[in-house]
């Protein structure tokens, strides 16, 4: 509707379209943000554009856990004081921060970069699973804590992953207590998440 509006200049439509592609931004919010950007002081908009460009140019995922870094290794993988026997597997890099914020986990992390979704043709091999196997070969992890969202895809991924990891001799745990069905780790508060971590159960 908004994009078909003949009164909007093409550049403004393009901005609305770009903003509307962001997660959680519907057409109305995209329009509101586009007008806000259009009306902000030019210097502020330059800083915004430059910041976005810098993030894209300077940041890359840590080759091990996928947490965004400017250098070669992230603060988690390069910290030798972290427990070398534990690895916590999450769906996306920002989940690492939430688990870290609970303050009760001291092991290593690995982001899969997604979840298994048979309908979309996504299996373990489409995720960062090869990278995980490589890390298991090169390290002495004994316990894998699977911290995936309790959704259908999250459950399917947890089960497949735990079977695969058990075959490789790992003790496989999953976070459990405190996370209601449908809750996203990204939005869980620290207390709920720390209870879920403490109450992890063997898979
Ligand atoms: Zn890392």
JSON list of C-alpha atoms and ligand atoms in Angstrom, two decimals:
[
{"chain": "A", "resi": 1, "resn": "UNK", "atom": "CA", "xyz": [0.00, 0.00, 0.00]},
{"chain": "A", "resi": 2, "resn": "UNK", "atom": "CA", "xyz": [2.65, 2.49, 1.14]},
{"chain": "A", "resi": 3, "resn": "UNK", "atom": "CA", "xyz": [5.02, 1.55, -1.66]},
{"chain": "A", "resi": 4, "resn": "UNK", "atom": "CA", "xyz": [2.28, 1.94, -4.28]},
{"chain": "A", "resi": 5, "resn": "UNK", "atom": "CA", "xyz": [1.55, 5.45, -3.08]},
{"chain": "A", "resi": 6, "resn": "UNK", "atom": "CA", "xyz": [2.14, 7.79, -6.08]},
{"chain": "A", "resi": 7, "resn": "UNK", "atom": "CA", "xyz": [3.02, 10.74, -3.83]},
{"chain": "A", "resi": 8, "resn": "UNK", "atom": "CA", "xyz": [6.18, 9.25, -2.34]},
{"chain": "A", "resi": 9, "resn": "UNK", "atom": "CA", "xyz": [9.36, 10.13, -4.28]},
{"chain": "A", "resi": 10, "resn": "UNK", "atom": "CA", "xyz": [11.23, 6.99, -5.50]},
{"chain": "A", "resi": 11, "resn": "UNK", "atom": "CA", "xyz": [14.21, 7.54, -3.14]},
{"chain": "A", "resi": 12, "resn": "UNK", "atom": "CA", "xyz": [11.90, 7.67, -0.14]},
{"chain": "A", "resi": 13, "resn": "UNK", "atom": "CA", "xyz": [10.13, 4.51, -1.33]},
{"chain": "A", "resi": 14, "resn": "UNK", "atom": "CA", "xyz": [13.52, 2.79, -1.61]},
{"chain": "A", "resi": 15, "resn": "UNK", "atom": "CA", "xyz": [14.36, 3.78, 1.98]},
{"chain": "A", "resi": 16, "resn": "UNK", "atom": "CA", "xyz": [10.97, 2.55, 3.24]},
{"chain": "A", "resi": 17, "resn": "UNK", "atom": "CA", "xyz": [11.51, -0.70, 1.34]},
{"chain": "A", "resi": 18, "resn": "UNK", "atom": "CA", "xyz": [15.01, -1.20, 2.81]},
{"chain": "A", "resi": 19, "resn": "UNK", "atom": "CA", "xyz": [13.89, -0.47, 6.36]},
{"chain": "A", "resi": 20, "resn": "UNK", "atom": "CA", "xyz": [10.87, -2.75, 5.92]},
{"chain": "A", "resi": 21, "resn": "UNK", "atom": "CA", "xyz": [13.22, -5.66, 5.25]},
{"chain": "A", "resi": 22, "resn": "UNK", "atom": "CA", "xyz": [14.57, -5.45, 8.81]},
{"chain": "A", "resi": 23, "resn": "UNK", "atom": "CA", "xyz": [13.15, -7.96, 11.31]},
{"chain": "A", "resi": 24, "resn": "UNK", "atom": "CA", "xyz": [10.23, -6.69, 13.37]},
{"chain": "A", "resi": 25, "resn": "UNK", "atom": "CA", "xyz": [9.72, -3.60, 11.18]},
{"chain": "A", "resi": 26, "resn": "UNK", "atom": "CA", "xyz": [6.29, -3.48, 9.54]},
{"chain": "A", "resi": 27, "resn": "UNK", "atom": "CA", "xyz": [5.32, -1.09, 6.69]},
{"chain": "A", "resi": 28, "resn": "UNK", "atom": "CA", "xyz": [4.04, 1.63, 9.04]},
{"chain": "A", "resi": 29, "resn": "UNK", "atom": "CA", "xyz": [7.16, 1.63, 11.22]},
{"chain": "A", "resi": 30, "resn": "UNK", "atom": "CA", "xyz": [9.33, 1.59, 8.08]},
{"chain": "A", "resi": 31, "resn": "UNK", "atom": "CA", "xyz": [7.51, 4.69, 6.82]},
{"chain": "A", "resi": 32, "resn": "UNK", "atom": "CA", "xyz": [7.85, 6.43, 10.19]},
{"chain": "A", "resi": 33, "resn": "UNK", "atom": "CA", "xyz": [11.58, 5.67, 10.37]},
{"chain": "A", "resi": 34, "resn": "UNK", "atom": "CA", "xyz": [12.12, 6.77, 6.76]},
{"chain": "A", "resi": 35, "resn": "UNK", "atom": "CA", "xyz": [10.49, 10.14, 7.45]},
{"chain": "A", "resi": 36, "resn": "UNK", "atom": "CA", "xyz": [12.53, 10.45, 10.65]},
{"chain": "A", "resi": 37, "resn": "UNK", "atom": "CA", "xyz": [15.77, 9.78, 8.75]},
{"chain": "A", "resi": 38, "resn": "UNK", "atom": "CA", "xyz": [14.75, 12.18, 5.99]},
{"chain": "A", "resi": 39, "resn": "UNK", "atom": "CA", "xyz": [14.16, 14.94, 8.49]},
{"chain": "A", "resi": 40, "resn": "UNK", "atom": "CA", "xyz": [17.17, 14.35, 10.73]},
{"chain": "A", "resi": 41, "resn": "UNK", "atom": "CA", "xyz": [20.20, 16.70, 10.48]},
{"chain": "A", "resi": 42, "resn": "UNK", "atom": "CA", "xyz": [22.38, 15.70, 7.53]},
{"chain": "A", "resi": 43, "resn": "UNK", "atom": "CA", "xyz": [25.41, 15.10, 9.79]},
{"chain": "A", "resi": 44, "resn": "UNK", "atom": "CA", "xyz": [23.44, 12.63, 11.92]},
{"chain": "A", "resi": 45, "resn": "UNK", "atom": "CA", "xyz": [22.30, 10.73, 8.84]},
{"chain": "A", "resi": 46, "resn": "UNK", "atom": "CA", "xyz": [25.91, 10.59, 7.57]},
{"chain": "A", "resi": 47, "resn": "UNK", "atom": "CA", "xyz": [27.04, 9.11, 10.89]},
{"chain": "A", "resi": 48, "resn": "UNK", "atom": "CA", "xyz": [24.24, 6.53, 10.69]},
{"chain": "A", "resi": 49, "resn": "UNK", "atom": "CA", "xyz": [25.13, 5.55, 7.11]},
{"chain": "A", "resi": 50, "resn": "UNK", "atom": "CA", "xyz": [28.85, 5.43, 7.94]},
{"chain": "A", "resi": 51, "resn": "UNK", "atom": "CA", "xyz": [28.25, 3.32, 11.06]},
{"chain": "A", "resi": 52, "resn": "UNK", "atom": "CA", "xyz": [26.27, 0.77, 9.04]},
{"chain": "A", "resi": 53, "resn": "UNK", "atom": "CA", "xyz": [29.03, 0.69, 6.41]},
{"chain": "A", "resi": 54, "resn": "UNK", "atom": "CA", "xyz": [31.74, 0.27, 9.08]},
{"chain": "A", "resi": 55, "resn": "UNK", "atom": "CA", "xyz": [29.90, -2.63, 10.71]},
{"chain": "A", "resi": 56, "resn": "UNK", "atom": "CA", "xyz": [29.68, -4.38, 7.34]},
{"chain": "A", "resi": 57, "resn": "UNK", "atom": "CA", "xyz": [33.29, -3.66, 6.39]},
{"chain": "A", "resi": 58, "resn": "UNK", "atom": "CA", "xyz": [35.12, -4.11, 9.69]},
{"chain": "A", "resi": 59, "resn": "UNK", "atom": "CA", "xyz": [33.24, -6.83, 11.52]},
{"chain": "A", "resi": 60, "resn": "UNK", "atom": "CA", "xyz": [33.34, -10.49, 10.65]},
{"chain": "A", "resi": 61, "resn": "UNK", "atom": "CA", "xyz": [32.24, -13.60, 12.53]},
{"chain": "A", "resi": 62, "resn": "UNK", "atom": "CA", "xyz": [34.83, -15.25, 14.80]},
{"chain": "A", "resi": 63, "resn": "UNK", "atom": "CA", "xyz": [36.04, -18.26, 12.76]},
{"chain": "A", "resi": 64, "resn": "UNK", "atom": "CA", "xyz": [35.35, -20.52, 15.74]},
{"chain": "A", "resi": 65, "resn": "UNK", "atom": "CA", "xyz": [32.13, -19.44, 17.48]},
{"chain": "A", "resi": 66, "resn": "UNK", "atom": "CA", "xyz": [30.80, -16.84, 14.97]},
{"chain": "A", "resi": 67, "resn": "UNK", "atom": "CA", "xyz": [30.61, -13.98, 17.49]},
{"chain": "A", "resi": 68, "resn": "UNK", "atom": "CA", "xyz": [31.27, -10.69, 15.62]},
{"chain": "A", "resi": 69, "resn": "UNK", "atom": "CA", "xyz": [34.85, -9.46, 15.91]},
{"chain": "A", "resi": 70, "resn": "UNK", "atom": "CA", "xyz": [37.19, -6.90, 14.38]},
{"chain": "A", "resi": 71, "resn": "UNK", "atom": "CA", "xyz": [40.27, -9.04, 14.87]},
{"chain": "A", "resi": 72, "resn": "UNK", "atom": "CA", "xyz": [40.76, -12.75, 14.33]},
{"chain": "A", "resi": 73, "resn": "UNK", "atom": "CA", "xyz": [39.40, -14.17, 17.58]},
{"chain": "A", "resi": 74, "resn": "UNK", "atom": "CA", "xyz": [36.63, -13.20, 19.93]},
{"chain": "A", "resi": 75, "resn": "UNK", "atom": "CA", "xyz": [36.95, -12.51, 23.69]},
{"chain": "A", "resi": 76, "resn": "UNK", "atom": "CA", "xyz": [35.46, -15.94, 24.46]},
{"chain": "A", "resi": 77, "resn": "UNK", "atom": "CA", "xyz": [37.54, -18.22, 22.21]},
{"chain": "A", "resi": 78, "resn": "UNK", "atom": "CA", "xyz": [40.79, -16.40, 23.03]},
{"chain": "A", "resi": 79, "resn": "UNK", "atom": "CA", "xyz": [40.24, -16.50, 26.81]},
{"chain": "A", "resi": 80, "resn": "UNK", "atom": "CA", "xyz": [42.28, -19.42, 28.14]},
{"chain": "A", "resi": 81, "resn": "UNK", "atom": "CA", "xyz": [40.71, -19.15, 31.57]},
{"chain": "A", "resi": 82, "resn": "UNK", "atom": "CA", "xyz": [37.34, -20.35, 30.28]},
{"chain": "A", "resi": 83, "resn": "UNK", "atom": "CA", "xyz": [36.45, -23.98, 31.04]},
{"chain": "A", "resi": 84, "resn": "UNK", "atom": "CA", "xyz": [38.03, -26.00, 28.24]},
{"chain": "A", "resi": 85, "resn": "UNK", "atom": "CA", "xyz": [35.68, -28.98, 28.63]},
{"chain": "A", "resi": 86, "resn": "UNK", "atom": "CA", "xyz": [32.34, -27.20, 28.04]},
{"chain": "A", "resi": 87, "resn": "UNK", "atom": "CA", "xyz": [30.82, -25.92, 24.82]},
{"chain": "A", "resi": 88, "resn": "UNK", "atom": "CA", "xyz": [27.44, -24.21, 24.66]},
{"chain": "A", "resi": 89, "resn": "UNK", "atom": "CA", "xyz": [25.68, -24.42, 21.30]},
{"chain": "A", "resi": 90, "resn": "UNK", "atom": "CA", "xyz": [23.32, -21.59, 20.34]},
{"chain": "A", "resi": 91, "resn": "UNK", "atom": "CA", "xyz": [21.28, -20.64, 17.28]},
{"chain": "A", "resi": 92, "resn": "UNK", "atom": "CA", "xyz": [22.69, -17.18, 16.66]},
{"chain": "A", "resi": 93, "resn": "UNK", "atom": "CA", "xyz": [25.65, -15.10, 17.79]},
{"chain": "A", "resi": 94, "resn": "UNK", "atom": "CA", "xyz": [23.57, -12.65, 19.84]},
{"chain": "A", "resi": 95, "resn": "UNK", "atom": "CA", "xyz": [22.37, -15.53, 22.07]},
{"chain": "A", "resi": 96, "resn": "UNK", "atom": "CA", "xyz": [25.98, -15.80, 23.30]},
{"chain": "A", "resi": 97, "resn": "UNK", "atom": "CA", "xyz": [25.72, -12.38, 24.97]},
{"chain": "A", "resi": 98, "resn": "UNK", "atom": "CA", "xyz": [22.50, -13.32, 26.78]},
{"chain": "A", "resi": 99, "resn": "UNK", "atom": "CA", "xyz": [23.97, -16.53, 28.15]},
{"chain": "A", "resi": 100, "resn": "UNK", "atom": "CA", "xyz": [27.17, -14.71, 29.09]},
{"chain": "A", "resi": 101, "resn": "UNK", "atom": "CA", "xyz": [25.11, -12.07, 30.93]},
{"chain": "A", "resi": 102, "resn": "UNK", "atom": "CA", "xyz": [23.77, -14.72, 33.31]},
{"chain": "A", "resi": 103, "resn": "UNK", "atom": "CA", "xyz": [27.31, -14.86, 34.74]},
{"chain": "A", "resi": 104, "resn": "UNK", "atom": "CA", "xyz": [27.07, -18.56, 35.57]},
{"chain": "A", "resi": 105, "resn": "UNK", "atom": "CA", "xyz": [28.52, -20.11, 32.43]},
{"chain": "A", "resi": 106, "resn": "UNK", "atom": "CA", "xyz": [32.30, -20.13, 31.96]},
{"chain": "A", "resi": 107, "resn": "UNK", "atom": "CA", "xyz": [32.78, -22.50, 29.04]},
{"chain": "A", "resi": 108, "resn": "UNK", "atom": "CA", "xyz": [33.06, -21.94, 25.29]},
{"chain": "A", "resi": 109, "resn": "UNK", "atom": "CA", "xyz": [30.40, -21.11, 22.71]},
{"chain": "A", "resi": 110, "resn": "UNK", "atom": "CA", "xyz": [29.40, -22.15, 19.23]},
{"chain": "A", "resi": 111, "resn": "UNK", "atom": "CA", "xyz": [26.74, -20.49, 17.10]},
{"chain": "A", "resi": 112, "resn": "UNK", "atom": "CA", "xyz": [25.06, -22.76, 14.54]},
{"chain": "A", "resi": 113, "resn": "UNK", "atom": "CA", "xyz": [23.81, -19.77, 12.54]},
{"chain": "A", "resi": 114, "resn": "UNK", "atom": "CA", "xyz": [20.29, -21.20, 12.27]},
{"chain": "A", "resi": 115, "resn": "UNK", "atom": "CA", "xyz": [18.12, -24.22, 13.02]},
{"chain": "A", "resi": 116, "resn": "UNK", "atom": "CA", "xyz": [17.18, -27.37, 11.15]},
{"chain": "A", "resi": 117, "resn": "UNK", "atom": "CA", "xyz": [14.07, -26.79, 9.06]},
{"chain": "A", "resi": 118, "resn": "UNK", "atom": "CA", "xyz": [13.16, -29.74, 6.78]},
{"chain": "A", "resi": 119, "resn": "UNK", "atom": "CA", "xyz": [10.45, -27.70, 5.02]},
{"chain": "A", "resi": 120, "resn": "UNK", "atom": "CA", "xyz": [13.04, -25.11, 3.96]},
{"chain": "A", "resi": 121, "resn": "UNK", "atom": "CA", "xyz": [15.59, -27.81, 3.10]},
{"chain": "A", "resi": 122, "resn": "UNK", "atom": "CA", "xyz": [17.88, -26.81, 5.99]},
{"chain": "A", "resi": 123, "resn": "UNK", "atom": "CA", "xyz": [19.67, -29.73, 7.64]},
{"chain": "A", "resi": 124, "resn": "UNK", "atom": "CA", "xyz": [22.69, -29.86, 9.99]},
{"chain": "A", "resi": 125, "resn": "UNK", "atom": "CA", "xyz": [25.07, -29.65, 7.03]},
{"chain": "A", "resi": 126, "resn": "UNK", "atom": "CA", "xyz": [23.54, -26.29, 6.01]},
{"chain": "A", "resi": 127, "resn": "UNK", "atom": "CA", "xyz": [24.42, -24.87, 9.45]},
{"chain": "A", "resi": 128, "resn": "UNK", "atom": "CA", "xyz": [27.82, -24.28, 11.08]},
{"chain": "A", "resi": 129, "resn": "UNK", "atom": "CA", "xyz": [27.99, -27.97, 11.98]},
{"chain": "A", "resi": 130, "resn": "UNK", "atom": "CA", "xyz": [31.19, -28.79, 10.05]},
{"chain": "A", "resi": 131, "resn": "UNK", "atom": "CA", "xyz": [32.91, -26.02, 12.02]},
{"chain": "A", "resi": 132, "resn": "UNK", "atom": "CA", "xyz": [31.60, -27.57, 15.25]},
{"chain": "A", "resi": 133, "resn": "UNK", "atom": "CA", "xyz": [32.95, -31.02, 14.34]},
{"chain": "A", "resi": 134, "resn": "UNK", "atom": "CA", "xyz": [36.33, -29.47, 13.57]},
{"chain": "A", "resi": 135, "resn": "UNK", "atom": "CA", "xyz": [36.38, -27.81, 16.99]},
{"chain": "A", "resi": 136, "resn": "UNK", "atom": "CA", "xyz": [35.45, -31.09, 18.68]},
{"chain": "A", "resi": 137, "resn": "UNK", "atom": "CA", "xyz": [38.37, -32.77, 16.92]},
{"chain": "A", "resi": 138, "resn": "UNK", "atom": "CA", "xyz": [40.84, -30.06, 17.86]},
{"chain": "A", "resi": 139, "resn": "UNK", "atom": "CA", "xyz": [39.75, -29.59, 21.50]},
{"chain": "A", "resi": 140, "resn": "UNK", "atom": "CA", "xyz": [38.91, -31.70, 24.50]},
{"chain": "A", "resi": 141, "resn": "UNK", "atom": "CA", "xyz": [35.29, -30.77, 25.04]},
{"chain": "A", "resi": 142, "resn": "UNK", "atom": "CA", "xyz": [33.46, -33.26, 27.25]},
{"chain": "A", "resi": 143, "resn": "UNK", "atom": "CA", "xyz": [30.09, -31.60, 27.74]},
{"chain": "A", "resi": 144, "resn": "UNK", "atom": "CA", "xyz": [27.90, -29.93, 25.13]},
{"chain": "A", "resi": 145, "resn": "UNK", "atom": "CA", "xyz": [25.13, -27.69, 26.43]},
{"chain": "A", "resi": 146, "resn": "UNK", "atom": "CA", "xyz": [22.49, -27.22, 23.77]},
{"chain": "A", "resi": 147, "resn": "UNK", "atom": "CA", "xyz": [20.79, -23.85, 24.34]},
{"chain": "A", "resi": 148, "resn": "UNK", "atom": "CA", "xyz": [18.30, -23.60, 21.49]},
{"chain": "A", "resi": 149, "resn": "UNK", "atom": "CA", "xyz": [14.87, -21.99, 21.51]},
{"chain": "A", "resi": 150, "resn": "UNK", "atom": "CA", "xyz": [12.01, -24.31, 22.57]},
{"chain": "A", "resi": 151, "resn": "UNK", "atom": "CA", "xyz": [10.27, -24.07, 19.19]},
{"chain": "A", "resi": 152, "resn": "UNK", "atom": "CA", "xyz": [9.55, -26.89, 16.73]},
{"chain": "A", "resi": 153, "resn": "UNK", "atom": "CA", "xyz": [12.76, -26.19, 14.80]},
{"chain": "A", "resi": 154, "resn": "UNK", "atom": "CA", "xyz": [14.74, -25.74, 18.02]},
{"chain": "A", "resi": 155, "resn": "UNK", "atom": "CA", "xyz": [13.49, -29.07, 19.37]},
{"chain": "A", "resi": 156, "resn": "UNK", "atom": "CA", "xyz": [14.27, -30.89, 16.11]},
{"chain": "A", "resi": 157, "resn": "UNK", "atom": "CA", "xyz": [17.76, -29.39, 16.04]},
{"chain": "A", "resi": 158, "resn": "UNK", "atom": "CA", "xyz": [18.41, -30.22, 19.73]},
{"chain": "A", "resi": 159, "resn": "UNK", "atom": "CA", "xyz": [17.44, -33.86, 19.22]},
{"chain": "A", "resi": 160, "resn": "UNK", "atom": "CA", "xyz": [19.43, -34.37, 16.01]},
{"chain": "A", "resi": 161, "resn": "UNK", "atom": "CA", "xyz": [22.43, -32.59, 17.46]},
{"chain": "A", "resi": 162, "resn": "UNK", "atom": "CA", "xyz": [22.36, -34.51, 20.73]},
{"chain": "A", "resi": 163, "resn": "UNK", "atom": "CA", "xyz": [22.27, -37.85, 18.87]},
{"chain": "A", "resi": 164, "resn": "UNK", "atom": "CA", "xyz": [25.22, -36.82, 16.71]},
{"chain": "A", "resi": 165, "resn": "UNK", "atom": "CA", "xyz": [27.24, -35.47, 19.64]},
{"chain": "A", "resi": 166, "resn": "UNK", "atom": "CA", "xyz": [26.55, -38.47, 21.88]},
{"chain": "A", "resi": 167, "resn": "UNK", "atom": "CA", "xyz": [27.92, -40.72, 19.16]},
{"chain": "A", "resi": 168, "resn": "UNK", "atom": "CA", "xyz": [31.10, -38.69, 19.38]},
{"chain": "A", "resi": 169, "resn": "UNK", "atom": "CA", "xyz": [31.36, -39.41, 23.11]},
{"chain": "A", "resi": 170, "resn": "UNK", "atom": "CA", "xyz": [30.13, -36.07, 24.45]},
{"chain": "A", "resi": 171, "resn": "UNK", "atom": "CA", "xyz": [27.89, -35.69, 27.46]},
{"chain": "A", "resi": 172, "resn": "UNK", "atom": "CA", "xyz": [24.99, -33.78, 25.99]},
{"chain": "A", "resi": 173, "resn": "UNK", "atom": "CA", "xyz": [22.88, -31.45, 28.11]},
{"chain": "A", "resi": 174, "resn": "UNK", "atom": "CA", "xyz": [20.16, -29.01, 27.28]},
{"chain": "A", "resi": 175, "resn": "UNK", "atom": "CA", "xyz": [18.88, -25.99, 29.12]},
{"chain": "A", "resi": 176, "resn": "UNK", "atom": "CA", "xyz": [15.44, -26.71, 30.42]},
{"chain": "A", "resi": 177, "resn": "UNK", "atom": "CA", "xyz": [13.81, -25.26, 33.53]},
{"chain": "A", "resi": 178, "resn": "UNK", "atom": "CA", "xyz": [12.48, -21.76, 33.28]},
{"chain": "A", "resi": 179, "resn": "UNK", "atom": "CA", "xyz": [12.19, -21.39, 29.53]},
{"chain": "A", "resi": 180, "resn": "UNK", "atom": "CA", "xyz": [8.53, -21.63, 28.56]},
{"chain": "A", "resi": 181, "resn": "UNK", "atom": "CA", "xyz": [7.61, -23.07, 25.15]},
{"chain": "A", "resi": 182, "resn": "UNK", "atom": "CA", "xyz": [7.91, -20.45, 22.44]},
{"chain": "A", "resi": 183, "resn": "UNK", "atom": "CA", "xyz": [10.35, -18.21, 24.36]},
{"chain": "A", "resi": 184, "resn": "UNK", "atom": "CA", "xyz": [13.28, -16.89, 22.38]},
{"chain": "A", "resi": 185, "resn": "UNK", "atom": "CA", "xyz": [16.63, -16.92, 24.16]},
{"chain": "A", "resi": 186, "resn": "UNK", "atom": "CA", "xyz": [17.31, -13.50, 22.70]},
{"chain": "A", "resi": 187, "resn": "UNK", "atom": "CA", "xyz": [14.40, -12.06, 24.71]},
{"chain": "A", "resi": 188, "resn": "UNK", "atom": "CA", "xyz": [14.65, -14.13, 27.89]},
{"chain": "A", "resi": 189, "resn": "UNK", "atom": "CA", "xyz": [15.67, -12.20, 30.99]},
{"chain": "A", "resi": 190, "resn": "UNK", "atom": "CA", "xyz": [18.91, -13.08, 32.77]},
{"chain": "A", "resi": 191, "resn": "UNK", "atom": "CA", "xyz": [17.20, -14.71, 35.77]},
{"chain": "A", "resi": 192, "resn": "UNK", "atom": "CA", "xyz": [15.05, -17.01, 33.62]},
{"chain": "A", "resi": 193, "resn": "UNK", "atom": "CA", "xyz": [18.02, -17.90, 31.50]},
{"chain": "A", "resi": 194, "resn": "UNK", "atom": "CA", "xyz": [20.32, -18.55, 34.46]},
{"chain": "A", "resi": 195, "resn": "UNK", "atom": "CA", "xyz": [17.66, -20.87, 35.98]},
{"chain": "A", "resi": 196, "resn": "UNK", "atom": "CA", "xyz": [17.42, -22.62, 32.62]},
{"chain": "A", "resi": 197, "resn": "UNK", "atom": "CA", "xyz": [21.19, -23.08, 32.55]},
{"chain": "A", "resi": 198, "resn": "UNK", "atom": "CA", "xyz": [21.40, -24.34, 36.14]},
{"chain": "A", "resi": 199, "resn": "UNK", "atom": "CA", "xyz": [18.53, -26.75, 35.47]},
{"chain": "A", "resi": 200, "resn": "UNK", "atom": "CA", "xyz": [20.04, -28.21, 32.33]},
{"chain": "A", "resi": 201, "resn": "UNK", "atom": "CA", "xyz": [19.20, -31.87, 31.78]},
{"chain": "A", "resi": 202, "resn": "UNK", "atom": "CA", "xyz": [21.01, -34.63, 30.01]},
{"chain": "A", "resi": 203, "resn": "UNK", "atom": "CA", "xyz": [19.71, -35.45, 26.56]},
{"chain": "B", "resi": 1, "resn": "LIG", "atom": "ZN1", "xyz": [34.85, -17.02, 19.11]}
]
